[in-house]
PDB file of N, CA and C in Angstrom:
ATOM      1  N   MET A  26      21.464  10.335 -41.033  1.00 78.00           N
ATOM      2  CA  MET A  26      20.282  11.057 -40.610  1.00 78.00           C
ATOM      3  C   MET A  26      20.692  12.506 -40.347  1.00 78.00           C
ATOM      4  N   SER A  27      19.905  13.418 -40.859  1.00 89.00           N
ATOM      5  CA  SER A  27      20.238  14.819 -40.647  1.00 89.00           C
ATOM      6  C   SER A  27      19.861  15.238 -39.226  1.00 89.00           C
ATOM      7  N   SER A  28      20.413  16.347 -38.818  1.00 93.00           N
ATOM      8  CA  SER A  28      20.166  16.806 -37.445  1.00 93.00           C
ATOM      9  C   SER A  28      18.703  17.209 -37.257  1.00 93.00           C
ATOM     10  N   MET A  29      18.063  17.721 -38.305  1.00 95.00           N
ATOM     11  CA  MET A  29      16.661  18.112 -38.190  1.00 95.00           C
ATOM     12  C   MET A  29      15.775  16.878 -38.002  1.00 95.00           C
ATOM     13  N   GLU A  30      16.103  15.794 -38.702  1.00 95.00           N
ATOM     14  CA  GLU A  30      15.350  14.558 -38.525  1.00 95.00           C
ATOM     15  C   GLU A  30      15.517  14.018 -37.116  1.00 95.00           C
ATOM     16  N   MET A  31      16.710  14.128 -36.571  1.00 95.00           N
ATOM     17  CA  MET A  31      16.954  13.646 -35.210  1.00 95.00           C
ATOM     18  C   MET A  31      16.174  14.475 -34.189  1.00 95.00           C
ATOM     19  N   VAL A  32      16.088  15.787 -34.405  1.00 96.00           N
ATOM     20  CA  VAL A  32      15.329  16.648 -33.496  1.00 96.00           C
ATOM     21  C   VAL A  32      13.846  16.297 -33.557  1.00 96.00           C
ATOM     22  N   ILE A  33      13.331  16.097 -34.760  1.00 96.00           N
ATOM     23  CA  ILE A  33      11.920  15.743 -34.912  1.00 96.00           C
ATOM     24  C   ILE A  33      11.642  14.384 -34.281  1.00 96.00           C
ATOM     25  N   LEU A  34      12.530  13.424 -34.495  1.00 96.00           N
ATOM     26  CA  LEU A  34      12.362  12.102 -33.898  1.00 96.00           C
ATOM     27  C   LEU A  34      12.395  12.174 -32.373  1.00 96.00           C
ATOM     28  N   GLY A  35      13.283  12.974 -31.814  1.00 96.00           N
ATOM     29  CA  GLY A  35      13.344  13.148 -30.362  1.00 96.00           C
ATOM     30  C   GLY A  35      12.082  13.788 -29.818  1.00 96.00           C
ATOM     31  N   ALA A  36      11.567  14.802 -30.528  1.00 97.00           N
ATOM     32  CA  ALA A  36      10.334  15.463 -30.089  1.00 97.00           C
ATOM     33  C   ALA A  36       9.157  14.499 -30.143  1.00 97.00           C
ATOM     34  N   MET A  37       9.095  13.689 -31.193  1.00 97.00           N
ATOM     35  CA  MET A  37       8.014  12.712 -31.299  1.00 97.00           C
ATOM     36  C   MET A  37       8.101  11.667 -30.198  1.00 97.00           C
ATOM     37  N   THR A  38       9.314  11.275 -29.827  1.00 96.00           N
ATOM     38  CA  THR A  38       9.502  10.303 -28.757  1.00 96.00           C
ATOM     39  C   THR A  38       9.023  10.867 -27.426  1.00 96.00           C
ATOM     40  N   ILE A  39       9.370  12.099 -27.148  1.00 96.00           N
ATOM     41  CA  ILE A  39       8.946  12.740 -25.898  1.00 96.00           C
ATOM     42  C   ILE A  39       7.422  12.892 -25.862  1.00 96.00           C
ATOM     43  N   LEU A  40       6.828  13.289 -26.990  1.00 96.00           N
ATOM     44  CA  LEU A  40       5.362  13.404 -27.042  1.00 96.00           C
ATOM     45  C   LEU A  40       4.696  12.053 -26.846  1.00 96.00           C
ATOM     46  N   LEU A  41       5.260  11.007 -27.418  1.00 96.00           N
ATOM     47  CA  LEU A  41       4.710   9.668 -27.247  1.00 96.00           C
ATOM     48  C   LEU A  41       4.773   9.238 -25.784  1.00 96.00           C
ATOM     49  N   LEU A  42       5.880   9.532 -25.103  1.00 93.00           N
ATOM     50  CA  LEU A  42       6.000   9.178 -23.689  1.00 93.00           C
ATOM     51  C   LEU A  42       4.963   9.915 -22.843  1.00 93.00           C
ATOM     52  N   PHE A  43       4.745  11.206 -23.134  1.00 93.00           N
ATOM     53  CA  PHE A  43       3.725  11.952 -22.389  1.00 93.00           C
ATOM     54  C   PHE A  43       2.326  11.425 -22.685  1.00 93.00           C
ATOM     55  N   TRP A  44       2.099  10.974 -23.918  1.00 95.00           N
ATOM     56  CA  TRP A  44       0.793  10.463 -24.304  1.00 95.00           C
ATOM     57  C   TRP A  44       0.512   9.122 -23.633  1.00 95.00           C
ATOM     58  N   LEU A  45       1.532   8.288 -23.479  1.00 93.00           N
ATOM     59  CA  LEU A  45       1.364   6.963 -22.893  1.00 93.00           C
ATOM     60  C   LEU A  45       1.504   6.944 -21.370  1.00 93.00           C
ATOM     61  N   GLN A  46       1.924   8.027 -20.771  1.00 92.00           N
ATOM     62  CA  GLN A  46       2.214   8.065 -19.339  1.00 92.00           C
ATOM     63  C   GLN A  46       1.044   7.618 -18.458  1.00 92.00           C
ATOM     64  N   PRO A  47      -0.194   8.068 -18.666  1.00 92.00           N
ATOM     65  CA  PRO A  47      -1.279   7.609 -17.771  1.00 92.00           C
ATOM     66  C   PRO A  47      -1.498   6.102 -17.842  1.00 92.00           C
ATOM     67  N   GLY A  48      -1.456   5.544 -19.031  1.00 92.00           N
ATOM     68  CA  GLY A  48      -1.648   4.100 -19.162  1.00 92.00           C
ATOM     69  C   GLY A  48      -0.511   3.314 -18.550  1.00 92.00           C
ATOM     70  N   LEU A  49       0.720   3.782 -18.722  1.00 89.00           N
ATOM     71  CA  LEU A  49       1.871   3.102 -18.140  1.00 89.00           C
ATOM     72  C   LEU A  49       1.826   3.162 -16.618  1.00 89.00           C
ATOM     73  N   LYS A  50       1.427   4.298 -16.096  1.00 91.00           N
ATOM     74  CA  LYS A  50       1.345   4.447 -14.636  1.00 91.00           C
ATOM     75  C   LYS A  50       0.300   3.489 -14.060  1.00 91.00           C
ATOM     76  N   ALA A  51      -0.846   3.378 -14.713  1.00 92.00           N
ATOM     77  CA  ALA A  51      -1.893   2.468 -14.249  1.00 92.00           C
ATOM     78  C   ALA A  51      -1.438   1.014 -14.368  1.00 92.00           C
ATOM     79  N   ALA A  52      -0.747   0.669 -15.449  1.00 90.00           N
ATOM     80  CA  ALA A  52      -0.275  -0.701 -15.634  1.00 90.00           C
ATOM     81  C   ALA A  52       0.749  -1.072 -14.570  1.00 90.00           C
ATOM     82  N   LEU A  53       1.637  -0.154 -14.228  1.00 89.00           N
ATOM     83  CA  LEU A  53       2.622  -0.427 -13.181  1.00 89.00           C
ATOM     84  C   LEU A  53       1.948  -0.607 -11.829  1.00 89.00           C
ATOM     85  N   THR A  54       0.921   0.171 -11.554  1.00 91.00           N
ATOM     86  CA  THR A  54       0.186   0.035 -10.289  1.00 91.00           C
ATOM     87  C   THR A  54      -0.501  -1.333 -10.218  1.00 91.00           C
ATOM     88  N   ARG A  55      -1.129  -1.759 -11.321  1.00 90.00           N
ATOM     89  CA  ARG A  55      -1.785  -3.070 -11.338  1.00 90.00           C
ATOM     90  C   ARG A  55      -0.771  -4.204 -11.213  1.00 90.00           C
ATOM     91  N   SER A  56       0.393  -4.043 -11.832  1.00 85.00           N
ATOM     92  CA  SER A  56       1.378  -5.124 -11.794  1.00 85.00           C
ATOM     93  C   SER A  56       1.970  -5.295 -10.396  1.00 85.00           C
ATOM     94  N   LYS A  57       2.038  -4.235  -9.621  1.00 85.00           N
ATOM     95  CA  LYS A  57       2.555  -4.348  -8.254  1.00 85.00           C
ATOM     96  C   LYS A  57       1.577  -5.099  -7.353  1.00 85.00           C
ATOM     97  N   GLN A  58       0.289  -5.033  -7.686  1.00 86.00           N
ATOM     98  CA  GLN A  58      -0.725  -5.684  -6.862  1.00 86.00           C
ATOM     99  C   GLN A  58      -1.011  -7.113  -7.318  1.00 86.00           C
ATOM    100  N   ALA A  59      -0.543  -7.512  -8.477  1.00 80.00           N
ATOM    101  CA  ALA A  59      -0.845  -8.841  -9.015  1.00 80.00           C
ATOM    102  C   ALA A  59       0.040  -9.901  -8.367  1.00 80.00           C
ATOM    103  N   GLN A  60      -0.464 -11.141  -8.353  1.00 85.00           N
ATOM    104  CA  GLN A  60       0.318 -12.255  -7.837  1.00 85.00           C
ATOM    105  C   GLN A  60       1.365 -12.655  -8.866  1.00 85.00           C
ATOM    106  N   ALA A  61       2.477 -13.181  -8.379  1.00 82.00           N
ATOM    107  CA  ALA A  61       3.540 -13.644  -9.269  1.00 82.00           C
ATOM    108  C   ALA A  61       3.114 -14.965  -9.914  1.00 82.00           C
ATOM    109  N   ASP A  62       3.278 -15.067 -11.214  1.00 81.00           N
ATOM    110  CA  ASP A  62       2.910 -16.271 -11.951  1.00 81.00           C
ATOM    111  C   ASP A  62       4.127 -16.745 -12.743  1.00 81.00           C
ATOM    112  N   TRP A  63       5.052 -17.387 -12.034  1.00 84.00           N
ATOM    113  CA  TRP A  63       6.306 -17.796 -12.669  1.00 84.00           C
ATOM    114  C   TRP A  63       6.106 -18.911 -13.670  1.00 84.00           C
ATOM    115  N   GLN A  64       5.132 -19.775 -13.447  1.00 85.00           N
ATOM    116  CA  GLN A  64       4.887 -20.850 -14.398  1.00 85.00           C
ATOM    117  C   GLN A  64       4.439 -20.272 -15.749  1.00 85.00           C
ATOM    118  N   GLY A  65       3.684 -19.220 -15.710  1.00 88.00           N
ATOM    119  CA  GLY A  65       3.243 -18.579 -16.936  1.00 88.00           C
ATOM    120  C   GLY A  65       4.373 -17.917 -17.694  1.00 88.00           C
ATOM    121  N   VAL A  66       5.467 -17.626 -17.031  1.00 89.00           N
ATOM    122  CA  VAL A  66       6.631 -17.028 -17.675  1.00 89.00           C
ATOM    123  C   VAL A  66       7.611 -18.104 -18.126  1.00 89.00           C
ATOM    124  N   LEU A  67       7.876 -19.052 -17.250  1.00 94.00           N
ATOM    125  CA  LEU A  67       8.905 -20.049 -17.534  1.00 94.00           C
ATOM    126  C   LEU A  67       8.491 -21.064 -18.596  1.00 94.00           C
ATOM    127  N   LEU A  68       7.215 -21.391 -18.667  1.00 94.00           N
ATOM    128  CA  LEU A  68       6.769 -22.372 -19.649  1.00 94.00           C
ATOM    129  C   LEU A  68       7.013 -21.904 -21.088  1.00 94.00           C
ATOM    130  N   PRO A  69       6.593 -20.704 -21.483  1.00 95.00           N
ATOM    131  CA  PRO A  69       6.880 -20.266 -22.859  1.00 95.00           C
ATOM    132  C   PRO A  69       8.375 -20.122 -23.140  1.00 95.00           C
ATOM    133  N   ILE A  70       9.138 -19.649 -22.158  1.00 96.00           N
ATOM    134  CA  ILE A  70      10.580 -19.522 -22.356  1.00 96.00           C
ATOM    135  C   ILE A  70      11.217 -20.891 -22.544  1.00 96.00           C
ATOM    136  N   GLY A  71      10.796 -21.865 -21.750  1.00 96.00           N
ATOM    137  CA  GLY A  71      11.312 -23.222 -21.889  1.00 96.00           C
ATOM    138  C   GLY A  71      10.971 -23.817 -23.247  1.00 96.00           C
ATOM    139  N   LEU A  72       9.754 -23.572 -23.711  1.00 97.00           N
ATOM    140  CA  LEU A  72       9.361 -24.079 -25.027  1.00 97.00           C
ATOM    141  C   LEU A  72      10.192 -23.445 -26.143  1.00 97.00           C
ATOM    142  N   VAL A  73      10.461 -22.168 -26.035  1.00 97.00           N
ATOM    143  CA  VAL A  73      11.283 -21.493 -27.045  1.00 97.00           C
ATOM    144  C   VAL A  73      12.701 -22.050 -27.029  1.00 97.00           C
ATOM    145  N   VAL A  74      13.261 -22.263 -25.851  1.00 98.00           N
ATOM    146  CA  VAL A  74      14.624 -22.814 -25.746  1.00 98.00           C
ATOM    147  C   VAL A  74      14.660 -24.213 -26.352  1.00 98.00           C
ATOM    148  N   MET A  75      13.661 -25.036 -26.050  1.00 98.00           N
ATOM    149  CA  MET A  75      13.625 -26.380 -26.619  1.00 98.00           C
ATOM    150  C   MET A  75      13.488 -26.344 -28.140  1.00 98.00           C
ATOM    151  N   PHE A  76      12.706 -25.414 -28.660  1.00 98.00           N
ATOM    152  CA  PHE A  76      12.549 -25.274 -30.107  1.00 98.00           C
ATOM    153  C   PHE A  76      13.851 -24.851 -30.767  1.00 98.00           C
ATOM    154  N   VAL A  77      14.583 -23.927 -30.154  1.00 98.00           N
ATOM    155  CA  VAL A  77      15.866 -23.485 -30.701  1.00 98.00           C
ATOM    156  C   VAL A  77      16.858 -24.640 -30.684  1.00 98.00           C
ATOM    157  N   ILE A  78      16.903 -25.402 -29.617  1.00 98.00           N
ATOM    158  CA  ILE A  78      17.786 -26.560 -29.548  1.00 98.00           C
ATOM    159  C   ILE A  78      17.410 -27.563 -30.640  1.00 98.00           C
ATOM    160  N   PHE A  79      16.116 -27.766 -30.857  1.00 97.00           N
ATOM    161  CA  PHE A  79      15.664 -28.658 -31.924  1.00 97.00           C
ATOM    162  C   PHE A  79      16.134 -28.156 -33.294  1.00 97.00           C
ATOM    163  N   LEU A  80      16.002 -26.850 -33.531  1.00 97.00           N
ATOM    164  CA  LEU A  80      16.444 -26.290 -34.821  1.00 97.00           C
ATOM    165  C   LEU A  80      17.939 -26.454 -35.016  1.00 97.00           C
ATOM    166  N   ILE A  81      18.705 -26.231 -33.953  1.00 97.00           N
ATOM    167  CA  ILE A  81      20.167 -26.386 -34.048  1.00 97.00           C
ATOM    168  C   ILE A  81      20.521 -27.840 -34.320  1.00 97.00           C
ATOM    169  N   ALA A  82      19.818 -28.762 -33.685  1.00 96.00           N
ATOM    170  CA  ALA A  82      20.104 -30.190 -33.874  1.00 96.00           C
ATOM    171  C   ALA A  82      19.760 -30.638 -35.293  1.00 96.00           C
ATOM    172  N   MET A  83      18.809 -29.991 -35.951  1.00 94.00           N
ATOM    173  CA  MET A  83      18.407 -30.383 -37.289  1.00 94.00           C
ATOM    174  C   MET A  83      19.415 -29.953 -38.357  1.00 94.00           C
ATOM    175  N   VAL A  84      20.318 -29.065 -38.027  1.00 89.00           N
ATOM    176  CA  VAL A  84      21.293 -28.580 -39.027  1.00 89.00           C
ATOM    177  C   VAL A  84      22.414 -29.540 -39.209  1.00 89.00           C
TER     178      VAL A  84
END
């Protein structure tokens, strides 16, 4: 990658962060006020782990 491409990519990244900042700030505020839902997190992770174990066992 040339240095000019890296500069443009860095500038685009910074602009994207400034563009998304209000939405990210609001999402973080809402997430601090929300109740913890560990079952909603652990169930999909457990299913993925079981599926991977199943795939490994099938080989």
